[in-house]
Tab-separated table of C-alpha atoms in Angstrom:
chain	number	residue	atom	x	y	z
A	181	MET	CA	-11.251	1.061	10.574
A	182	THR	CA	-7.562	0.289	10.117
A	183	ARG	CA	-6.150	-0.745	13.497
A	184	ILE	CA	-2.463	-1.340	14.276
A	185	THR	CA	-1.891	-3.923	17.009
A	186	GLY	CA	1.892	-4.070	17.096
A	187	LYS	CA	4.966	-4.820	15.019
A	188	HIS	CA	6.109	-7.881	13.083
A	189	VAL	CA	9.815	-8.654	13.371
A	190	LYS	CA	11.111	-10.270	10.185
A	191	LYS	CA	14.339	-11.317	8.458
A	192	THR	CA	14.981	-10.045	4.936
A	193	PRO	CA	15.369	-12.751	2.233
A	194	CYS	CA	18.638	-11.302	0.942
A	195	CYS	CA	21.006	-10.941	3.922
A	196	GLY	CA	18.876	-11.815	6.945
A	197	THR	CA	18.681	-8.298	8.368
A	198	PHE	CA	16.047	-7.889	11.097
A	199	ILE	CA	13.362	-5.363	10.156
A	200	GLY	CA	10.015	-4.286	11.581
A	201	SER	CA	6.656	-3.884	9.862
A	202	GLN	CA	3.245	-2.934	11.217
A	203	ALA	CA	0.894	-5.655	12.429
A	204	TYR	CA	-2.764	-4.920	11.676
A	205	GLY	CA	-5.728	-6.036	13.736
A	206	SER	CA	-8.172	-4.810	11.085
A	207	ILE	CA	-7.912	-3.163	7.674
A	208	ASN	CA	-10.189	-0.577	6.046
A	209	MET	CA	-9.908	-0.324	2.245
A	210	MET	CA	-11.923	2.890	1.988
A	211	ALA	CA	-10.406	5.732	-0.055
A	212	GLN	CA	-11.444	9.087	-1.472
A	213	GLU	CA	-10.869	7.839	-5.028
A	214	HIS	CA	-10.684	4.387	-6.611
A	215	TRP	CA	-9.247	4.068	-10.134
A	216	THR	CA	-9.519	1.273	-12.672
A	217	ASP	CA	-5.718	0.802	-12.723
A	218	GLY	CA	-5.798	-0.033	-9.003
A	219	ARG	CA	-4.613	3.311	-7.688
A	220	THR	CA	-6.397	4.670	-4.610
A	221	VAL	CA	-6.158	8.295	-3.463
A	222	HIS	CA	-6.294	9.304	0.217
A	223	GLY	CA	-6.914	5.738	1.330
A	224	LEU	CA	-6.705	4.315	4.834
A	225	MET	CA	-4.227	1.618	3.800
A	226	SER	CA	-0.898	1.727	2.009
A	227	GLN	CA	-1.049	0.624	-1.638
A	228	ASP	CA	2.720	0.243	-2.127
A	229	GLY	CA	2.569	-3.495	-2.771
A	230	GLY	CA	4.831	-4.263	0.195
A	231	ILE	CA	7.981	-3.332	-1.745
A	232	ARG	CA	10.953	-2.481	0.484
A	233	ILE	CA	14.710	-2.023	0.165
A	234	CYS	CA	17.247	-3.645	2.475
A	235	LYS	CA	20.312	-1.895	3.887
A	236	CYS	CA	22.379	-4.116	1.559
A	237	GLY	CA	20.622	-2.468	-1.436
A	238	HIS	CA	18.462	-5.475	-2.365
A	239	PHE	CA	14.752	-4.934	-3.102
A	240	TYR	CA	12.267	-7.390	-1.627
A	241	LEU	CA	8.621	-7.920	-0.683
A	242	LEU	CA	7.479	-7.991	2.926
A	243	ASN	CA	5.687	-11.287	2.347
A	244	GLU	CA	8.975	-12.836	1.191
A	245	CYS	CA	10.558	-12.260	4.608
A	246	GLU	CA	10.897	-14.880	7.321
A	247	HIS	CA	8.584	-14.089	10.234
A	248	VAL	CA	10.416	-14.097	13.574
A	249	MET	CA	7.906	-12.750	16.102
A	250	THR	CA	5.149	-10.213	16.673
A	251	LEU	CA	5.638	-7.526	19.302
A	252	PRO	CA	2.636	-5.849	20.985
A	253	LYS	CA	1.856	-2.210	20.276
A	254	ASP	CA	4.110	0.261	22.088
A	255	LYS	CA	2.714	1.649	25.308
A	256	PRO	CA	2.602	5.446	25.728
A	257	ARG	CA	5.597	6.828	27.566
A	258	ALA	CA	5.105	7.368	31.301
A	259	PRO	CA	4.725	11.025	32.360
A	260	ASP	CA	7.856	12.750	33.651
A	261	GLY	CA	8.310	12.372	37.376
A	262	TRP	CA	5.997	9.372	37.571
A	263	GLN	CA	8.208	7.855	40.291
A	264	LYS	CA	7.099	10.633	42.652
A	265	THR	CA	3.410	9.871	42.205
A	266	LYS	CA	1.664	9.664	45.555
A	267	ASP	CA	-0.573	6.673	46.061
A	268	ASN	CA	-3.293	7.892	48.408
A	269	TRP	CA	-7.040	8.476	48.540
A	270	TRP	CA	-6.685	12.032	47.144
A	271	THR	CA	-4.827	10.799	44.057
A	272	ARG	CA	-7.517	8.180	43.434
A	273	PHE	CA	-10.279	10.761	44.084
A	274	LEU	CA	-8.805	13.008	41.362
A	275	GLY	CA	-8.762	10.063	38.959
A	276	LYS	CA	-4.989	10.112	38.558
A	277	PRO	CA	-3.217	6.794	37.861
A	278	THR	CA	-1.395	5.122	40.709
A	279	ILE	CA	2.216	3.940	40.442
A	280	GLU	CA	0.981	0.381	39.863
A	281	GLU	CA	-1.307	1.561	37.052
A	282	ILE	CA	1.482	3.592	35.464
A	283	ILE	CA	3.823	0.583	35.484
A	284	LEU	CA	1.064	-1.582	33.980
A	285	HIS	CA	-0.172	0.779	31.254
A	286	TYR	CA	2.836	2.989	30.418
A	287	ASP	CA	6.410	2.521	29.216
A	288	THR	CA	8.538	3.595	32.182
A	289	ARG	CA	11.874	3.436	30.356
A	290	SER	CA	13.822	6.590	29.481
A	291	GLN	CA	13.550	7.965	25.949
A	292	SER	CA	17.129	6.889	25.198
A	293	GLU	CA	16.333	3.305	26.246
A	294	ILE	CA	13.229	3.295	24.031
A	295	ASP	CA	15.194	4.668	21.050
A	296	GLU	CA	17.972	2.104	21.570
A	297	GLU	CA	15.443	-0.728	21.545
A	298	LYS	CA	13.851	0.552	18.319
A	299	MET	CA	17.248	0.682	16.608
A	300	LYS	CA	17.593	-3.081	17.078
A	301	THR	CA	14.656	-3.681	14.698
A	302	PRO	CA	14.396	-0.616	12.423
A	303	ASP	CA	11.287	-0.213	10.304
A	304	ALA	CA	11.536	-1.607	6.781
A	305	LEU	CA	12.587	1.067	4.270
A	306	HIS	CA	9.922	2.132	1.765
A	307	VAL	CA	10.663	2.650	-1.940
A	308	ALA	CA	9.440	5.638	-3.973
A	309	ASP	CA	7.317	5.079	-7.094
A	310	GLU	CA	9.937	6.664	-9.349
A	311	SER	CA	12.519	4.099	-8.176
A	312	MET	CA	10.615	1.124	-9.630
A	313	PRO	CA	12.873	0.869	-12.750
A	314	GLU	CA	15.769	0.014	-10.417
A	315	ILE	CA	13.884	-3.159	-9.474
A	316	PHE	CA	13.514	-4.110	-13.144
A	317	LYS	CA	17.327	-4.310	-13.316
A	318	GLN	CA	17.742	-6.446	-10.176
A	319	SER	CA	19.043	-9.837	-11.302
A	320	LYS	CA	17.430	-11.900	-8.526
A	321	ALA	CA	14.013	-10.205	-8.337
A	322	SER	CA	11.235	-12.729	-7.758
A	323	ARG	CA	8.308	-12.888	-10.172
A	324	GLN	CA	5.960	-11.460	-7.547
A	325	LEU	CA	8.369	-8.560	-6.915
A	326	GLN	CA	8.565	-7.867	-10.653
A	327	ILE	CA	4.760	-7.848	-10.898
A	328	ALA	CA	4.405	-5.524	-7.885
A	329	ALA	CA	7.043	-3.133	-9.271
A	330	ARG	CA	5.574	-3.084	-12.791
A	331	ARG	CA	2.114	-2.483	-11.325
A	332	ARG	CA	3.260	0.455	-9.216
A	333	TYR	CA	5.159	1.997	-12.143
A	334	TRP	CA	2.062	1.653	-14.338
A	335	GLN	CA	-0.005	3.530	-11.757
A	336	TYR	CA	2.738	6.120	-11.208
A	337	LEU	CA	3.039	6.918	-14.929
A	338	ASN	CA	-0.763	7.295	-15.046
A	339	ASP	CA	-0.799	9.893	-12.258
A	340	PRO	CA	-0.511	12.984	-14.527
A	341	VAL	CA	-3.739	12.081	-16.363
A	342	ARG	CA	-5.687	11.912	-13.092
A	343	GLU	CA	-5.665	15.680	-12.618
A	344	THR	CA	-6.678	16.201	-16.246
A	345	TYR	CA	-9.485	13.693	-15.670
A	346	ARG	CA	-10.735	15.536	-12.569
A	347	GLU	CA	-10.766	18.893	-14.345
A	348	GLN	CA	-12.620	17.524	-17.375
A	349	LYS	CA	-15.235	15.848	-15.191
A	350	LYS	CA	-15.955	19.223	-13.577
A	351	LEU	CA	-16.690	20.682	-17.006
A	352	ASP	CA	-18.487	17.675	-18.506
A	353	PRO	CA	-19.292	14.723	-16.204
A	354	ASP	CA	-20.086	12.444	-19.147
A	355	SER	CA	-16.843	12.929	-21.097
A	356	PHE	CA	-13.370	11.428	-20.775
A	357	PRO	CA	-9.989	13.024	-21.532
A	358	ASP	CA	-7.827	11.685	-24.335
A	359	TYR	CA	-5.267	9.105	-23.250
A	360	GLN	CA	-2.231	8.223	-25.323
A	361	PRO	CA	0.346	6.226	-23.331
A	362	CYS	CA	3.951	6.962	-24.300
A	363	SER	CA	6.378	4.249	-25.400
A	364	GLU	CA	7.697	3.821	-21.850
A	365	GLN	CA	4.163	3.271	-20.537
A	366	ARG	CA	3.265	0.837	-23.293
A	367	GLU	CA	6.455	-1.170	-22.787
A	368	ASN	CA	5.844	-1.399	-19.025
A	369	MET	CA	2.178	-2.358	-19.491
A	370	GLN	CA	3.091	-5.091	-21.982
A	371	GLU	CA	5.737	-6.472	-19.601
A	372	LEU	CA	3.124	-6.533	-16.823
A	373	ILE	CA	0.602	-8.291	-19.081
A	374	ASP	CA	3.185	-10.962	-19.937
A	375	LEU	CA	4.020	-11.517	-16.261
A	376	LEU	CA	0.359	-11.696	-15.218
A	377	GLN	CA	-0.612	-14.094	-17.987
A	378	LYS	CA	2.318	-16.393	-17.154
A	379	TYR	CA	2.345	-16.285	-13.347
A	380	SER	CA	-1.063	-15.003	-12.247
A	381	THR	CA	-4.761	-15.400	-12.990
A	382	ASP	CA	-5.791	-11.773	-12.504
A	383	TRP	CA	-7.688	-11.435	-15.767
A	384	LEU	CA	-9.438	-8.306	-14.538
A	385	GLU	CA	-6.123	-6.466	-14.331
A	386	VAL	CA	-5.033	-7.874	-17.689
A	387	SER	CA	-8.290	-6.608	-19.181
A	388	GLU	CA	-7.659	-3.114	-17.807
A	389	LEU	CA	-4.105	-3.078	-19.186
A	390	TYR	CA	-5.271	-4.045	-22.667
A	391	ARG	CA	-8.050	-1.441	-22.494
A	392	GLU	CA	-5.599	1.337	-21.629
A	393	MET	CA	-3.422	0.255	-24.558
A	394	GLY	CA	-6.458	0.643	-26.822
A	395	ASP	CA	-6.778	-3.090	-27.571
A	396	PHE	CA	-10.472	-3.423	-26.745
A	397	SER	CA	-10.858	-6.860	-28.318
A	398	SER	CA	-8.141	-8.414	-26.115
A	399	SER	CA	-9.501	-6.479	-23.144
A	400	LEU	CA	-12.961	-7.978	-23.645
A	401	CYS	CA	-11.526	-11.497	-24.021
A	402	ALA	CA	-9.596	-11.132	-20.763
A	403	LEU	CA	-12.688	-9.769	-19.038
A	404	ARG	CA	-14.692	-12.813	-20.152
A	405	ALA	CA	-11.936	-15.084	-18.807
A	406	HIS	CA	-12.375	-13.552	-15.357
A	407	SER	CA	-14.166	-16.132	-13.215
A	408	GLY	CA	-14.476	-14.162	-9.974
A	409	ARG	CA	-17.508	-12.260	-8.771
A	410	LYS	CA	-18.749	-9.424	-10.962
A	411	SER	CA	-17.496	-6.443	-8.973
A	412	LYS	CA	-18.018	-2.729	-9.611
A	413	LEU	CA	-14.567	-2.657	-11.205
A	414	HIS	CA	-15.639	-5.411	-13.607
A	415	ALA	CA	-18.747	-3.413	-14.536
A	416	SER	CA	-16.722	-0.212	-14.990
A	417	ILE	CA	-14.186	-1.837	-17.317
A	418	PHE	CA	-16.990	-3.434	-19.369
A	419	PHE	CA	-18.734	-0.047	-19.669
A	420	LEU	CA	-15.511	1.687	-20.784
A	421	ILE	CA	-14.746	-1.027	-23.365
A	422	ASN	CA	-18.192	-0.557	-24.905
A	423	LYS	CA	-17.662	3.213	-24.965
A	424	GLY	CA	-14.257	2.780	-26.672
A	425	VAL	CA	-12.549	4.688	-23.828
A	426	SER	CA	-8.944	3.849	-22.969
A	427	THR	CA	-8.409	6.454	-20.213
A	428	PRO	CA	-7.813	5.289	-16.619
A	429	ALA	CA	-11.085	6.123	-14.870
A	430	ARG	CA	-12.521	6.636	-11.410
A	431	PHE	CA	-15.290	4.352	-10.252
A	432	ARG	CA	-17.463	3.890	-7.193
A	433	HIS	CA	-15.941	1.060	-5.159
């Protein structure tokens, strides 16, 4: 299961603003759907690549921030009137918490005090998929930020075909819908391929990009260059190359 244990306090790389992000004790990568382009649907973890926007307007990645400290998970707020709790044998017999237990396990501050504290380290601001092209124009975007933005835009532009895919599979489980990426999609995919080949070694993703562009020969070469373990994604891409299918596809993770 995905378990949140508290909050990381960080400083943004652009102007040093303090922001908060969730600290995880464990992560579950399960999802209702897994797609060959990396998109997951109804998953238990965010798949936004850690892209955020600062109050100064600069885009950044969470892993580019300077870590300041980790705060423990917020305690539940103490019940109203907790100060009047009676500490006697009857209270303990009924299983109600004592004043000492309330102070230990609950946040006894007023709501205004809690809100004021949270304002000191506001949560990092998320960025919508459709805003990815704004990152492409940022002059000081790191290579990793460019890759994350191009990847998310690739998946976002593929979203319309997912519903078509689902409907076709209901009618014929063995068939695949036609997929013809538009010029904007092809340009973004080629930019992502260039970035990955220059600054990364994710040949599996490069293979998928080439496959979706209909270049099955380059897709197969990239797949053969992949030196990691032969995952279900690897097997799915190989199967689709042999079938001559360029459509983004679901697979069993």
